[in-house]
C-alpha cells in the first residue's frame, strides 16, 4: 500500500487527531496511535483507504453511510467501542477506538493457557460474532491480531475495516479485497460473496491454533497456503477428541457445510455440549448489547425534513430546529442518526447536553467551543476572542497552544452601556465569527451543532442560542436542539428563531419494527406487539425496558417470546421499571451510586475517587455500565437516562442527601486546591455553594456564593451574579457576624453587577458600603477602587461635580499606590466628566494620559477606548477631521483585537455623528445602518431602538418628516416593549421636536412632558434640564415668551449647577432667541451681545456654532441690531450673565 502525505506520523487528521506512530496495517488501511487534542486521550485511529476508482460511485457512498451508522451503534462487552468517526480532508473514512495497551492477540494469550481459559475466549469471540451478525455486520478481517485480550483477560474484537452490510451486499472478493489469506474461507478464493460462515471459518482457524498450538495449514508459502485451504483436510488429531467433529465442520471447504452449524450462538453452544459442560447463561452485558442495539424505526418523515435541512446547510443555507417530545420517546436517537448522516456528508459535528446542576451560565457552550476551536482559521484567535472563550473554556490556551490576552474587566465606566449583560454580547460576537470561519482543507466547513435537553439549560444559554439562530440562515450551519415538551411546553414559545418539530410515540408498526430488531422474528409476533403496545403506548424507552424485563425472566434474550407472555410486565409503571434496573447494582455499591446521583447526571470519576479513596470506582463503573445504568456520552460517563438518576435521588432520605452533598463538597474543595486550573473557578464556586446549601452548611454556602458572584460579575454574567450575591448577602444578614473584608468584597461585587444592568442607584448604595468597609480596614487599594466606582456611577446619574471629586480622589490614591491601571481607569472618568462640563482641553489631556497609560500597560482595549474618547473630545471642539482620525484608529484596533457589539455600535454611532455634524447625512446613515445590522444579528433590541432614533434624527435634519416619524415610532415601540427608559426619553424628545417643526405644539408639549416624567425617574440631571429647555421651546413657539423664559431659566440653573458648559451655551442661545422674538430693540441688542459673547469662547462644538448662526439669521431678518450691548468676554462674562438671569436682573 502506498503511504500518502496524510499517513505520516505528526500529521493532524480532521484538525483533531495527531498521528503518533503506525501500530498496524491491513489490506484496507492502517492503524495509528494518535493523540486526541480535544480530550487529551491516546486513541487507536484506523484510516481506511478506499480506491479512487470506486469511491465516487453512489453505491459505495451509501454503503459507507450504512457502515458508519452501524459502527457507531455497536455496544458489546467483547467488541471494541467506536469513539469517533468521520472523513478526513481527502474524504477518506476513519474511526477511532480506545487504545488497548499491553494487550495480547487471542492466540498468544490462550495457546498455553488452561482449558477453561481457552474455552472462555472462544465463547466470548462467538458471542461477539453473534451480536455482529444479528446487527447485519460481517467482520471481513477476523484474525488473531484483530482479537485482543487485555490485562484483565477481557477479549475484544477490533478493527472491522469497512465491513459490508449483508442485507444489500453483492460484492465479490475481486471487488472488495480484505482479510488475511491465512484466515480466509475457501469460497472467498473462488470469488464468492462474503457471509457469516466466512467469519465462522476464521473462528475455526483461531480455535485450531489455540487448541493445537499451530496453524492448521502451511503458512510459510502463499501458494502452499492457498492449496491447503482449498483442498487439504487439517490434522484434527492435534485437537481434543471431543471437538474434532465440530472443528471438522467449522473448517469445511464449502459454505453450505458450515451452514449446518447454524448461528454463532449455536456454535458456542456446540463447543460446551461437546465437552459435556453446561452453556453459561447469557451475561447481563451481552443481553444489554442487544437491547442497546435496537434499530432506528418510525421516524421517516422527521428524518426526511432534517436530511433536507442538512443538505441545505451543506450548500450554505443554514437552519435551526427544536425537537420536542416526552421523556423516552426517542429524541436522542433522532439526533444520533442526524449526527451520522452529517459526518458521512463531510460536516463537522459539535454536541453538548444540558445538566440540572448549578454551574456557570454558559457551561452548555463549553464543549461546542472546544470542538469548533480545532477547525477554525488561526487568525481567528485574537486576544479578545481567546479571552472571551476563556470565560467558558478555562483551558482554552492549552487547547489551542499558547497563552493569549486577558479579558478586559467589565466596570461601570463611560460611555453608558447599551447592554445589560456583557458576556452574552461578547460570546455572541465570538461565536458568530467562529461559525463563519470554520475551515477544512481551506474551504468553508459545514457545521452541525446538537444541543440535548435544552429544557435544563440556563436562561443565558438559551438566550444566546436564540440569538445565534438568527444569523445561521446565510451560514453552512445547522443547529438542532431537543427538549421535553411535556415538562417545559413554554420553551417553544421562547425559541421563535427555530423551526419546531414534535416527536410522537411510535405507531403499532413502529413498535413491531423495533421489537423485531431486538428479538428477531419473535418480536413481530402479534401477541408480542399487542403486549408491547399495551404496556408502553409506543414510548421507545419503556418498550426497551419491557423487553429487558422479559429477557431477565426468560434467562436469555433469544428465549423471549417462546413461552407465554404475561398480561402485565410492570404494575407500577415507569417507577417500577427504574427500580428494577437499579436493583441490578449490588448493595455494597449503593453508596457510590448515591454519591454519583447527587453530584449530577455526568459521572465525575475524579470526584468520586476523592470522596471514596478506598473504593474500587473502576469496578463500580464496570457493574453500572453492564447494567446500563450509566453509559458513555462524548467520551464521558453519565447516567444512561435521567429517569435512572431521578430514581436514585428519590430513594435517598433528606438527612442522607445532606450528608452526601457535604461529602461531595469537601472532596471538591480538595480537588480544587490541587487542580484549580482544570476546573473553572465559577463552576467550582457555584457547585460548592450548591452542595453546601443542600448539606445545610450556611457559612460555607455564603462563602462560595460570594466567590461565584464576584467571578460571574467580572465576566459580565450579571443575572446569575445578582442571584448568587443577593443570596450571600441574605445569609450574611442572618448570620449577624461577618468579616469586614468579606463584606467589602461582596459589596464591591454587587455594585459591579447592578452597575452592569443599569441600576445605578442600587449600585451606588453597594459602592458606598464598600467604601465604608475599606476605610474600616484602612485598605487603600479598596478605597481607591470604591472611589473610582462611585465616580463612574455619579457620572452616569448626572452628578458631574461629585463624579469629578471622587475620580480625582481615586486617581490620587492610585498614583500614590503606583497602580497605573487604576490611574488609567480614574482619568478615563475624569476625561468624560470634563467633556460633559465643557472643559475640552482638560478632557483631552486626561484622555491622552489614559492613552499613554494603556499603551504602557499593553492594554489594547484601553488604547481603543482612549482613541474613542479623544475622538469625542475633538468632535465636541469642532475638529471633525481629528475626531474621524481617532475614531478610525479605534475601529482599526477593534477589528484587529476583536470587540463586543456594544463597543462597535458606540464607535459607529460616533463616526455617524461626525458625518452628521459635517452635513454628510448619507455617510452618517451608512454608519447607522451598519450598526443596525449588528444589532439585529445580535438580537440587541436596546441597540436597535437607539439606532432607529438616531436615524430618525437624521431624517428630521433633512426635513424628511414621514421617514423621521417612522423611525422614531419604531424606536419607541421597541424601547417601550423592553422597558428601556433612556431611549423612551430620547424617542419622545425627538417626537416632540418633530411635532414642533410641523406646528403641532400641543403634541410637542405632550411628548416633552412624557420624556421629562421618565427622565425624572432615571435621575440624569442634564437630560432633565434639556427637556425643560424643550418645553421652553414649545412655549416660545406658542408665543408665550414669559413661560418660555421661565423654563429656560430653570434649565439654566440646573445646568450651571452641574457645570455642563455646552448645554449652558445652548440654553443661553435659546434665551437670546426669545429676546429677539419679543421685538423689543433693547432685548434684541442684549441677544446680540449674548451671541457675540458665546462666539468669543474657545472650543465651541458644531451644534453650538450652528445654533448661534441661526440666532444671527433671526436678528438679521428683523432688521439687525440698532444698538450694541457690551458684555464682559470669556468665562467671567458668561458667569456674570448667568448670575444676572438667575437673580432676575435680566429678564425676557
Coordinates of N, CA and C in Angstrom, one line a residue, residues 204-369:
X204 N -12.9 -20.9 13.4 CA -12.4 -22.3 13.4 C -10.9 -22.3 13.3
X205 N -10.3 -21.5 12.5 CA -8.8 -21.4 12.4 C -8.2 -21.0 13.7
X206 N -8.8 -19.9 14.3 CA -8.3 -19.4 15.5 C -8.4 -20.4 16.6
X207 N -9.5 -21.1 16.7 CA -9.7 -22.2 17.7 C -8.7 -23.3 17.5
X208 N -8.5 -23.6 16.3 CA -7.5 -24.7 16.0 C -6.1 -24.3 16.6
X209 N -5.7 -23.0 16.3 CA -4.4 -22.6 16.8 C -4.3 -22.6 18.3
X210 N -5.5 -22.2 19.0 CA -5.5 -22.2 20.4 C -5.3 -23.6 21.0
X211 N -6.1 -24.6 20.4 CA -6.0 -25.9 21.0 C -4.9 -26.8 20.5
X212 N -4.5 -26.6 19.2 CA -3.4 -27.4 18.6 C -2.0 -26.8 18.8
X213 N -2.0 -25.5 19.0 CA -0.7 -24.8 19.2 C -0.1 -24.4 17.9
X214 N -0.7 -24.6 16.8 CA -0.2 -24.1 15.5 C -1.3 -23.9 14.5
X215 N -1.0 -23.3 13.4 CA -2.0 -23.1 12.3 C -2.3 -24.4 11.6
X216 N -3.5 -24.6 11.1 CA -3.9 -25.9 10.5 C -3.2 -26.1 9.2
X217 N -2.6 -25.0 8.5 CA -2.0 -25.2 7.2 C -0.6 -24.6 7.2
X218 N 0.0 -24.8 6.0 CA 1.3 -24.3 5.8 C 1.2 -22.8 5.5
X219 N 1.7 -22.0 6.4 CA 1.5 -20.5 6.2 C 2.8 -19.9 5.7
X220 N 3.9 -20.7 5.5 CA 5.2 -20.1 5.1 C 5.2 -19.7 3.7
X221 N 4.4 -20.3 2.8 CA 4.4 -20.0 1.4 C 3.0 -19.8 1.0
X222 N 2.7 -18.6 0.3 CA 1.4 -18.3 -0.1 C 0.8 -19.4 -1.0
X223 N 1.5 -19.8 -2.0 CA 1.0 -20.8 -2.9 C 0.6 -22.1 -2.1
X224 N 1.4 -22.6 -1.2 CA 1.1 -23.8 -0.5 C -0.1 -23.5 0.4
X225 N -0.2 -22.3 1.0 CA -1.3 -22.0 1.9 C -2.6 -22.0 1.1
X226 N -2.7 -21.4 0.0 CA -3.9 -21.4 -0.8 C -4.3 -22.8 -1.2
X227 N -3.3 -23.6 -1.6 CA -3.6 -25.0 -2.0 C -4.2 -25.8 -0.8
X228 N -3.6 -25.6 0.4 CA -4.1 -26.3 1.6 C -5.5 -25.9 1.9
X229 N -5.7 -24.6 1.9 CA -7.1 -24.1 2.3 C -8.1 -24.6 1.3
X230 N -7.8 -24.7 0.0 CA -8.8 -25.2 -0.9 C -9.0 -26.7 -0.9
X231 N -7.9 -27.5 -0.6 CA -8.0 -28.9 -0.8 C -7.6 -29.8 0.3
X232 N -6.8 -29.3 1.3 CA -6.3 -30.2 2.3 C -7.2 -30.2 3.5
X233 N -7.3 -31.4 4.1 CA -8.0 -31.5 5.4 C -7.0 -31.3 6.5
X234 N -7.3 -30.5 7.5 CA -6.3 -30.2 8.6 C -6.2 -31.5 9.4
X235 N -5.1 -31.6 10.1 CA -4.8 -32.7 11.0 C -5.6 -32.5 12.3
X236 N -6.7 -33.1 12.5 CA -7.5 -33.0 13.6 C -7.0 -33.8 14.8
X237 N -6.0 -34.6 14.6 CA -5.5 -35.4 15.8 C -4.8 -34.6 16.8
X238 N -4.5 -33.3 16.4 CA -3.9 -32.4 17.4 C -4.9 -31.8 18.3
X239 N -6.2 -32.0 18.1 CA -7.2 -31.4 18.8 C -7.8 -32.3 19.9
X240 N -8.4 -31.8 20.9 CA -9.1 -32.7 21.8 C -10.2 -33.5 21.1
X241 N -10.4 -34.8 21.5 CA -11.3 -35.7 20.8 C -12.7 -35.1 20.7
X242 N -13.1 -34.5 21.8 CA -14.5 -34.0 22.0 C -14.9 -33.0 20.9
X243 N -14.0 -32.2 20.4 CA -14.4 -31.2 19.5 C -14.0 -31.4 18.0
X244 N -13.4 -32.6 17.8 CA -12.9 -32.9 16.4 C -14.1 -32.8 15.4
X245 N -15.3 -33.4 15.6 CA -16.3 -33.3 14.6 C -16.8 -31.9 14.4
X246 N -16.9 -31.1 15.5 CA -17.2 -29.7 15.4 C -16.2 -28.9 14.6
X247 N -14.9 -29.1 14.9 CA -13.9 -28.4 14.2 C -13.8 -28.8 12.7
X248 N -14.1 -30.1 12.4 CA -14.1 -30.5 11.0 C -15.1 -29.7 10.2
X249 N -16.3 -29.5 10.8 CA -17.4 -28.8 10.1 C -17.0 -27.3 10.0
X250 N -16.5 -26.8 11.1 CA -16.1 -25.3 11.1 C -15.1 -25.0 10.0
X251 N -14.2 -26.0 9.7 CA -13.1 -25.8 8.7 C -13.5 -26.4 7.4
X252 N -14.8 -26.7 7.2 CA -15.2 -27.3 5.9 C -14.9 -26.4 4.8
X253 N -14.8 -27.0 3.6 CA -14.3 -26.3 2.4 C -15.5 -25.5 1.7
X254 N -16.7 -25.8 2.1 CA -17.9 -25.1 1.5 C -18.7 -24.4 2.5
X255 N -19.3 -23.3 2.1 CA -20.1 -22.5 3.0 C -21.3 -23.3 3.4
X256 N -21.9 -24.2 2.5 CA -23.0 -24.9 2.8 C -22.8 -25.9 3.9
X257 N -21.6 -26.5 4.0 CA -21.4 -27.5 5.1 C -21.3 -26.7 6.4
X258 N -20.7 -25.5 6.4 CA -20.7 -24.8 7.7 C -22.0 -24.3 8.1
X259 N -22.9 -24.0 7.1 CA -24.2 -23.5 7.4 C -25.0 -24.5 8.3
X260 N -24.7 -25.8 8.3 CA -25.4 -26.8 9.1 C -25.2 -26.5 10.6
X261 N -24.1 -25.8 10.9 CA -23.8 -25.5 12.3 C -24.8 -24.4 12.9
X262 N -25.4 -23.6 12.0 CA -26.3 -22.6 12.4 C -25.5 -21.3 12.8
X263 N -26.1 -20.6 13.7 CA -25.5 -19.2 14.0 C -24.3 -19.4 14.9
X264 N -23.7 -18.2 15.2 CA -22.5 -18.2 16.1 C -22.9 -18.6 17.5
X265 N -24.1 -18.3 17.9 CA -24.5 -18.7 19.3 C -24.7 -20.2 19.3
X266 N -25.2 -20.8 18.2 CA -25.3 -22.3 18.2 C -23.9 -23.0 18.2
X267 N -23.0 -22.4 17.5 CA -21.6 -22.9 17.5 C -21.1 -22.8 18.9
X268 N -21.3 -21.7 19.6 CA -20.9 -21.6 21.0 C -21.4 -22.7 21.9
X269 N -22.8 -22.9 21.7 CA -23.4 -24.0 22.5 C -22.8 -25.3 22.1
X270 N -22.4 -25.5 20.9 CA -21.9 -26.8 20.4 C -20.5 -27.1 21.1
X271 N -19.7 -26.0 21.3 CA -18.4 -26.2 22.0 C -18.7 -26.7 23.4
X272 N -19.6 -26.1 24.1 CA -19.8 -26.5 25.5 C -20.4 -27.9 25.6
X273 N -21.4 -28.2 24.7 CA -22.0 -29.5 24.7 C -21.0 -30.6 24.3
X274 N -20.0 -30.3 23.4 CA -19.0 -31.3 23.0 C -18.2 -31.7 24.2
X275 N -17.9 -30.7 25.1 CA -17.1 -31.0 26.3 C -17.9 -31.5 27.5
X276 N -19.3 -31.6 27.2 CA -20.1 -32.1 28.3 C -20.4 -31.0 29.4
X277 N -20.2 -29.8 29.1 CA -20.4 -28.7 30.0 C -21.7 -27.9 29.8
X278 N -22.3 -27.4 30.9 CA -23.5 -26.6 30.7 C -23.1 -25.2 30.0
X279 N -24.0 -24.8 29.2 CA -23.7 -23.5 28.5 C -24.0 -22.3 29.5
X280 N -23.0 -21.5 29.7 CA -23.1 -20.4 30.7 C -24.3 -19.5 30.2
X281 N -25.0 -19.0 31.3 CA -26.1 -18.1 31.0 C -25.6 -16.8 30.3
X282 N -26.4 -16.3 29.5 CA -26.1 -15.0 28.9 C -25.8 -14.0 29.9
X283 N -24.6 -13.3 29.8 CA -24.3 -12.3 30.8 C -25.2 -11.1 30.6
X284 N -25.3 -10.3 31.7 CA -26.1 -9.1 31.6 C -25.6 -8.1 30.5
X285 N -24.3 -8.0 30.4 CA -23.7 -7.1 29.4 C -24.0 -7.6 28.0
X286 N -24.0 -8.9 27.7 CA -24.3 -9.4 26.4 C -25.8 -9.1 26.1
X287 N -26.6 -9.3 27.1 CA -28.1 -9.1 26.9 C -28.3 -7.6 26.6
X288 N -27.6 -6.7 27.3 CA -27.7 -5.3 27.1 C -27.3 -4.9 25.7
X289 N -26.3 -5.6 25.2 CA -25.8 -5.2 23.9 C -26.9 -5.3 22.8
X290 N -27.8 -6.3 23.0 CA -28.9 -6.4 22.0 C -29.9 -5.3 22.3
X291 N -30.2 -5.1 23.5 CA -31.2 -4.0 23.8 C -30.7 -2.7 23.4
X292 N -29.5 -2.4 23.6 CA -29.0 -1.1 23.2 C -28.8 -0.9 21.7
X293 N -28.9 -2.0 21.0 CA -28.7 -2.0 19.5 C -30.0 -2.0 18.8
X294 N -31.1 -1.6 19.5 CA -32.4 -1.5 18.9 C -32.3 -0.6 17.6
X295 N -33.0 -1.1 16.6 CA -33.0 -0.3 15.3 C -33.7 1.0 15.4
X296 N -33.3 1.9 14.5 CA -34.0 3.2 14.5 C -35.2 3.1 13.5
X297 N -36.4 3.2 14.1 CA -37.6 3.0 13.3 C -38.6 4.1 13.6
X298 N -39.5 4.2 12.6 CA -40.7 5.1 12.8 C -40.5 6.5 12.7
X299 N -39.4 7.0 12.2 CA -39.1 8.4 12.1 C -38.8 8.9 10.7
X300 N -39.4 8.2 9.7 CA -39.0 8.5 8.3 C -39.3 10.0 7.9
X301 N -40.5 10.5 8.3 CA -40.8 11.9 7.9 C -39.9 12.9 8.6
X302 N -39.7 12.7 9.9 CA -38.8 13.6 10.6 C -37.4 13.6 10.0
X303 N -36.9 12.4 9.7 CA -35.5 12.3 9.1 C -35.5 12.9 7.7
X304 N -36.6 12.8 7.0 CA -36.7 13.4 5.6 C -36.5 14.9 5.8
X305 N -37.2 15.6 6.7 CA -37.1 17.0 6.9 C -35.7 17.4 7.3
X306 N -35.1 16.7 8.2 CA -33.8 17.0 8.7 C -32.7 16.8 7.7
X307 N -32.9 15.8 6.8 CA -32.0 15.5 5.8 C -32.0 16.6 4.8
X308 N -33.2 17.1 4.4 CA -33.3 18.3 3.5 C -32.5 19.5 4.1
X309 N -32.8 19.7 5.4 CA -32.1 20.8 6.1 C -30.6 20.7 6.1
X310 N -30.1 19.4 6.3 CA -28.7 19.2 6.3 C -28.1 19.5 4.9
X311 N -28.8 19.0 3.9 CA -28.3 19.3 2.5 C -28.2 20.8 2.2
X312 N -29.3 21.5 2.7 CA -29.2 23.0 2.6 C -28.0 23.6 3.3
X313 N -27.8 23.1 4.5 CA -26.6 23.6 5.3 C -25.3 23.4 4.6
X314 N -25.2 22.2 3.9 CA -24.0 21.9 3.2 C -23.8 22.8 2.0
X315 N -24.9 23.4 1.6 CA -24.8 24.4 0.5 C -24.8 25.9 1.0
X316 N -24.7 26.0 2.3 CA -24.5 27.4 2.8 C -25.8 28.0 3.3
X317 N -26.9 27.3 3.3 CA -28.2 27.8 3.8 C -28.6 27.1 5.1
X318 N -28.2 27.8 6.2 CA -28.4 27.2 7.5 C -29.8 27.2 8.0
X319 N -30.0 26.5 9.1 CA -31.3 26.5 9.8 C -31.1 26.0 11.2
X320 N -32.2 26.2 12.0 CA -32.2 25.8 13.4 C -33.5 25.1 13.7
X321 N -33.4 24.0 14.4 CA -34.5 23.1 14.7 C -34.6 22.8 16.2
X322 N -35.9 22.8 16.7 CA -36.2 22.5 18.1 C -37.1 21.3 18.0
X323 N -36.5 20.1 18.6 CA -37.3 18.9 18.5 C -37.8 18.6 19.9
X324 N -39.1 18.5 20.0 CA -39.8 18.3 21.3 C -40.4 16.9 21.4
X325 N -40.6 16.4 22.6 CA -41.2 15.1 22.8 C -41.1 14.8 24.3
X326 N -41.9 13.8 24.7 CA -41.8 13.4 26.1 C -40.5 12.6 26.4
X327 N -40.2 12.5 27.6 CA -39.0 11.7 28.0 C -39.2 10.2 27.5
X328 N -38.1 9.8 26.8 CA -38.1 8.4 26.4 C -38.7 8.2 25.0
X329 N -39.2 9.2 24.3 CA -39.9 9.0 23.1 C -38.9 8.8 21.9
X330 N -37.6 9.1 22.1 CA -36.6 8.8 21.0 C -35.9 10.0 20.4
X331 N -35.9 11.1 21.2 CA -35.3 12.3 20.6 C -33.8 12.1 20.4
X332 N -33.1 11.4 21.4 CA -31.7 11.2 21.2 C -31.4 10.3 20.0
X333 N -32.2 9.4 19.7 CA -32.0 8.5 18.6 C -32.0 9.3 17.3
X334 N -33.0 10.2 17.2 CA -33.1 11.1 16.0 C -31.8 11.9 15.8
X335 N -31.3 12.5 16.8 CA -30.1 13.4 16.7 C -28.9 12.5 16.4
X336 N -28.9 11.3 17.0 CA -27.8 10.4 16.7 C -27.7 10.0 15.2
X337 N -28.9 9.8 14.6 CA -29.0 9.5 13.2 C -28.5 10.7 12.4
X338 N -28.9 11.8 12.8 CA -28.5 13.1 12.1 C -27.0 13.2 12.2
X339 N -26.5 13.0 13.4 CA -25.0 13.1 13.5 C -24.3 12.2 12.5
X340 N -24.7 11.0 12.4 CA -24.0 10.0 11.5 C -24.2 10.5 10.1
X341 N -25.3 10.9 9.7 CA -25.6 11.4 8.3 C -24.7 12.7 8.1
X342 N -24.6 13.5 9.0 CA -23.8 14.8 8.9 C -22.3 14.4 8.7
X343 N -21.8 13.5 9.5 CA -20.4 13.1 9.3 C -20.1 12.5 8.0
X344 N -21.0 11.6 7.5 CA -20.8 11.0 6.3 C -20.8 12.0 5.1
X345 N -21.5 13.1 5.3 CA -21.6 14.1 4.2 C -20.5 15.1 4.4
X346 N -19.6 15.0 5.3 CA -18.5 15.9 5.4 C -18.7 17.0 6.3
X347 N -19.7 17.0 7.2 CA -19.9 18.1 8.1 C -19.2 17.9 9.4
X348 N -18.8 18.9 10.1 CA -18.3 18.8 11.4 C -19.4 18.8 12.4
X349 N -19.4 17.9 13.4 CA -20.5 17.8 14.4 C -20.0 18.2 15.7
X350 N -20.6 19.1 16.4 CA -20.3 19.5 17.8 C -21.6 19.3 18.6
X351 N -21.4 18.6 19.8 CA -22.5 18.2 20.6 C -22.4 18.7 22.0
X352 N -23.5 18.9 22.7 CA -23.5 19.2 24.1 C -24.8 18.8 24.7
X353 N -24.8 18.7 26.0 CA -26.0 18.3 26.7 C -26.1 19.2 28.0
X354 N -27.4 19.6 28.3 CA -27.6 20.4 29.5 C -27.7 19.5 30.7
X355 N -27.3 20.0 31.8 CA -27.5 19.3 33.1 C -28.3 20.2 34.1
X356 N -28.8 19.5 35.1 CA -29.7 20.2 36.0 C -28.9 21.0 37.1
X357 N -27.6 20.7 37.3 CA -26.9 21.2 38.5 C -26.5 22.6 38.3
X358 N -26.4 23.4 39.4 CA -25.9 24.8 39.3 C -24.5 24.8 38.7
X359 N -24.3 25.7 37.8 CA -22.9 25.8 37.2 C -22.8 27.2 36.6
X360 N -21.7 27.4 35.8 CA -21.6 28.7 35.2 C -22.7 28.9 34.1
X361 N -23.0 30.1 33.8 CA -24.2 30.4 33.0 C -24.1 29.8 31.6
X362 N -22.9 29.6 31.1 CA -22.7 29.2 29.7 C -22.0 27.8 29.6
X363 N -22.1 27.0 30.6 CA -21.4 25.7 30.6 C -21.9 24.9 29.4
X364 N -23.1 25.1 29.0 CA -23.7 24.3 27.9 C -22.8 24.5 26.7
X365 N -22.2 25.7 26.5 CA -21.5 26.0 25.3 C -20.0 25.5 25.3
X366 N -19.5 25.1 26.5 CA -18.1 24.8 26.6 C -17.6 23.7 25.5
X367 N -18.4 22.6 25.5 CA -17.9 21.5 24.5 C -18.1 22.0 23.1
X368 N -19.0 22.9 22.8 CA -19.2 23.4 21.4 C -18.0 24.2 21.1
X369 N -17.6 25.1 22.0 CA -16.5 26.0 21.7 C -15.2 25.2 21.5

